PDB file of C-alpha atoms in Angstrom:
ATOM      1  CA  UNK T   1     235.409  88.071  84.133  1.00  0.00           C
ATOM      2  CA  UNK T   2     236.548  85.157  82.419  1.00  0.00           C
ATOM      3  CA  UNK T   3     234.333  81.991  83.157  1.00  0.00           C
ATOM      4  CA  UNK T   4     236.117  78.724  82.096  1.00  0.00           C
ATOM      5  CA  UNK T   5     233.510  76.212  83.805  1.00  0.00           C
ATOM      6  CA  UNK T   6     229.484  76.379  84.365  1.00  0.00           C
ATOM      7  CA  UNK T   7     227.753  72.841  84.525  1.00  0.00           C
ATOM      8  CA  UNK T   8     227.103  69.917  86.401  1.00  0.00           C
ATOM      9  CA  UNK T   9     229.857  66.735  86.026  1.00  0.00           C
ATOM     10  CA  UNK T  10     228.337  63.252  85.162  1.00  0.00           C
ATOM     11  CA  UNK T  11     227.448  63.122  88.947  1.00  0.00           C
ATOM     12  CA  UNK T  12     224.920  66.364  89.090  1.00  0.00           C
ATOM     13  CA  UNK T  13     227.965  68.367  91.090  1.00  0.00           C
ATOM     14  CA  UNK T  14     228.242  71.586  89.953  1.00  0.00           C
ATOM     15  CA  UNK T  15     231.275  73.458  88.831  1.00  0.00           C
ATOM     16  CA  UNK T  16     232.373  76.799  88.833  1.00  0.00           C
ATOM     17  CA  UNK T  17     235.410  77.854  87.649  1.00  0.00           C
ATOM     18  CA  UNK T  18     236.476  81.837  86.839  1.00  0.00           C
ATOM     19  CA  UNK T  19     239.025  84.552  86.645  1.00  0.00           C
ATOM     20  CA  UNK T  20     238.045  87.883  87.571  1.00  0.00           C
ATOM     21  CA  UNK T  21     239.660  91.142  88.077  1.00  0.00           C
ATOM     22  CA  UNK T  22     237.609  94.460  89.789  1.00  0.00           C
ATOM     23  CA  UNK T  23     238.992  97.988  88.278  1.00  0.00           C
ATOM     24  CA  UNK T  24     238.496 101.634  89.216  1.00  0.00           C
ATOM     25  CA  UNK T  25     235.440 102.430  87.655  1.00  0.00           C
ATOM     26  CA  UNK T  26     236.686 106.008  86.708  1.00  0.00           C
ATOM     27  CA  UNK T  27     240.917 105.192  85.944  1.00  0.00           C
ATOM     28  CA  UNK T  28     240.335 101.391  84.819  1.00  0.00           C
ATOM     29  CA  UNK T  29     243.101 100.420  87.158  1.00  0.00           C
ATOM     30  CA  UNK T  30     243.718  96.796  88.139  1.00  0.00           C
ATOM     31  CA  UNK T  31     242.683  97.067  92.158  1.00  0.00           C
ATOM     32  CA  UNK T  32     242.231  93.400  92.714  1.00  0.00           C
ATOM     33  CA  UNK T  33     241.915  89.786  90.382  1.00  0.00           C
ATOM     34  CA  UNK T  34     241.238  86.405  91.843  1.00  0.00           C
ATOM     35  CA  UNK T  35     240.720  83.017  90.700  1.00  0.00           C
ATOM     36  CA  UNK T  36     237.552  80.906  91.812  1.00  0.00           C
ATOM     37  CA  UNK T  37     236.663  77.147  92.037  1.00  0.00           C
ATOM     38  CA  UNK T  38     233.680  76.367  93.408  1.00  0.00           C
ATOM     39  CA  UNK T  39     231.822  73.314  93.739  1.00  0.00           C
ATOM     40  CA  UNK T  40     228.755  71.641  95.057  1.00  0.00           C
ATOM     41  CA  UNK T  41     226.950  68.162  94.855  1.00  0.00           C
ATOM     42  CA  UNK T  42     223.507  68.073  94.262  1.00  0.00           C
ATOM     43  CA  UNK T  43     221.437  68.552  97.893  1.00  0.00           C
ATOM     44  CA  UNK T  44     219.104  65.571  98.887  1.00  0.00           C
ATOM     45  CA  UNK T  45     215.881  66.096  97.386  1.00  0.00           C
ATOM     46  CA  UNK T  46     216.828  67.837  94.427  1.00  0.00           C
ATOM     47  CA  UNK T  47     215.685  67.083  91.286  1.00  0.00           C
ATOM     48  CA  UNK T  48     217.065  70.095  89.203  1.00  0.00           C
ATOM     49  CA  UNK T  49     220.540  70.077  88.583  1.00  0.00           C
ATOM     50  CA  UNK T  50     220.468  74.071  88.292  1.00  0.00           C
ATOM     51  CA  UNK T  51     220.165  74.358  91.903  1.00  0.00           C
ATOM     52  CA  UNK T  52     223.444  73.286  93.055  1.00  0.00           C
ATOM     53  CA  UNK T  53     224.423  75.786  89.946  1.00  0.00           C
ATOM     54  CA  UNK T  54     222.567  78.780  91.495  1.00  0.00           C
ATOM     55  CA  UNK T  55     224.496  77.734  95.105  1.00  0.00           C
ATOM     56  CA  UNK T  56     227.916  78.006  93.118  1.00  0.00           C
ATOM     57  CA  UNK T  57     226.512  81.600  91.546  1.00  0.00           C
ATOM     58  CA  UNK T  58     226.116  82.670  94.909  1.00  0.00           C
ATOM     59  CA  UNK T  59     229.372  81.614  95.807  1.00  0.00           C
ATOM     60  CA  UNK T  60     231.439  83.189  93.780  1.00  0.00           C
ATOM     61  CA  UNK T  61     229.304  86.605  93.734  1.00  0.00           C
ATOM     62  CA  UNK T  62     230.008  86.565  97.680  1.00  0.00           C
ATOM     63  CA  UNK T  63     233.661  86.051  97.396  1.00  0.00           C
ATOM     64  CA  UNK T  64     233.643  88.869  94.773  1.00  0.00           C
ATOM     65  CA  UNK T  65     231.269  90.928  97.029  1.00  0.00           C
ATOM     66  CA  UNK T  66     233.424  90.459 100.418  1.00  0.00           C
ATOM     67  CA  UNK T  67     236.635  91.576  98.254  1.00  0.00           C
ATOM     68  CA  UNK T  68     235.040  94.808  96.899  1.00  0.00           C
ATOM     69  CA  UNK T  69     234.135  95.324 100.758  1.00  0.00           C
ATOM     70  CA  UNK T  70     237.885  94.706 102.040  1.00  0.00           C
ATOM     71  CA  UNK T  71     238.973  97.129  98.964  1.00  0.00           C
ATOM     72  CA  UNK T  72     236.519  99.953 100.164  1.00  0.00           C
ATOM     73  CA  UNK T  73     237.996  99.292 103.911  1.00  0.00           C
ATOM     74  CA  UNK T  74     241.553  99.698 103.058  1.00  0.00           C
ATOM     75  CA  UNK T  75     240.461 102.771 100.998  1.00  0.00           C
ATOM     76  CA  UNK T  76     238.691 104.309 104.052  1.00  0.00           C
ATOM     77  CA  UNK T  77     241.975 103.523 106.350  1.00  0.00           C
ATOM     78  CA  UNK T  78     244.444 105.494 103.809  1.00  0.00           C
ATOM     79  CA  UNK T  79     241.975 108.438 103.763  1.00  0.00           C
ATOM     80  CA  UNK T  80     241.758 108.796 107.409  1.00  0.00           C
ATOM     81  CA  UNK T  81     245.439 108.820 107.740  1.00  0.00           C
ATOM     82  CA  UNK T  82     245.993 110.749 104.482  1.00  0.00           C
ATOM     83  CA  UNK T  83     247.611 114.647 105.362  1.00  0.00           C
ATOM     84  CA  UNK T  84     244.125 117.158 104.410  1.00  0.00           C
ATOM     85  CA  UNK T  85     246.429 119.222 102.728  1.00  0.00           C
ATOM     86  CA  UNK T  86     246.555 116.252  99.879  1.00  0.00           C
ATOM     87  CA  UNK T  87     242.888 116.345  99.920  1.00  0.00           C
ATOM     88  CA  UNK T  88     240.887 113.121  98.155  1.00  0.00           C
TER      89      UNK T  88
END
């Protein structure tokens, strides 16, 4: 994870900006990177400026959450059409 931009601009809109790569927790293999940039203004109402950070947080861990989902979908699909004889 490399995060190049966390804060809020001159106008309270939040920014978000990252690299991020998810590896094989037991080979340390490269199975997917992405780049994010996310950003929200400040809702109506709101008087902290973290808030529209916390909605950006969120963001990004969903987009990194639905790609660790497709990954474990795609890995389901090769096993079912994997030979047994190759076993897992």
């Amino acid at each position: 994870l490399n995060v190049m931009r966390f804060e809020n601009d001159a106008d309270g809109r939040a920014q978000l900006r990252a690299q991020w790569a998810i590896l094989d927790g037991r080979t340390g293999k490269v199975l997917a990177t992405g780049d994010s940039d996310i950003s929200s203004a400040p809702r109506p109402g709101e008087t902290a400026p973290s808030a529209a950070l916390s909605r950006d947080l969120a963001t990004f861990s969903q987009q990194i959450a639905s790609r660790i989902v497709q990954l474990d979908q795609l890995k389901a699909r090769i096993a079912e059409h994997r030979p047994e004889s190759q076993g897992p």
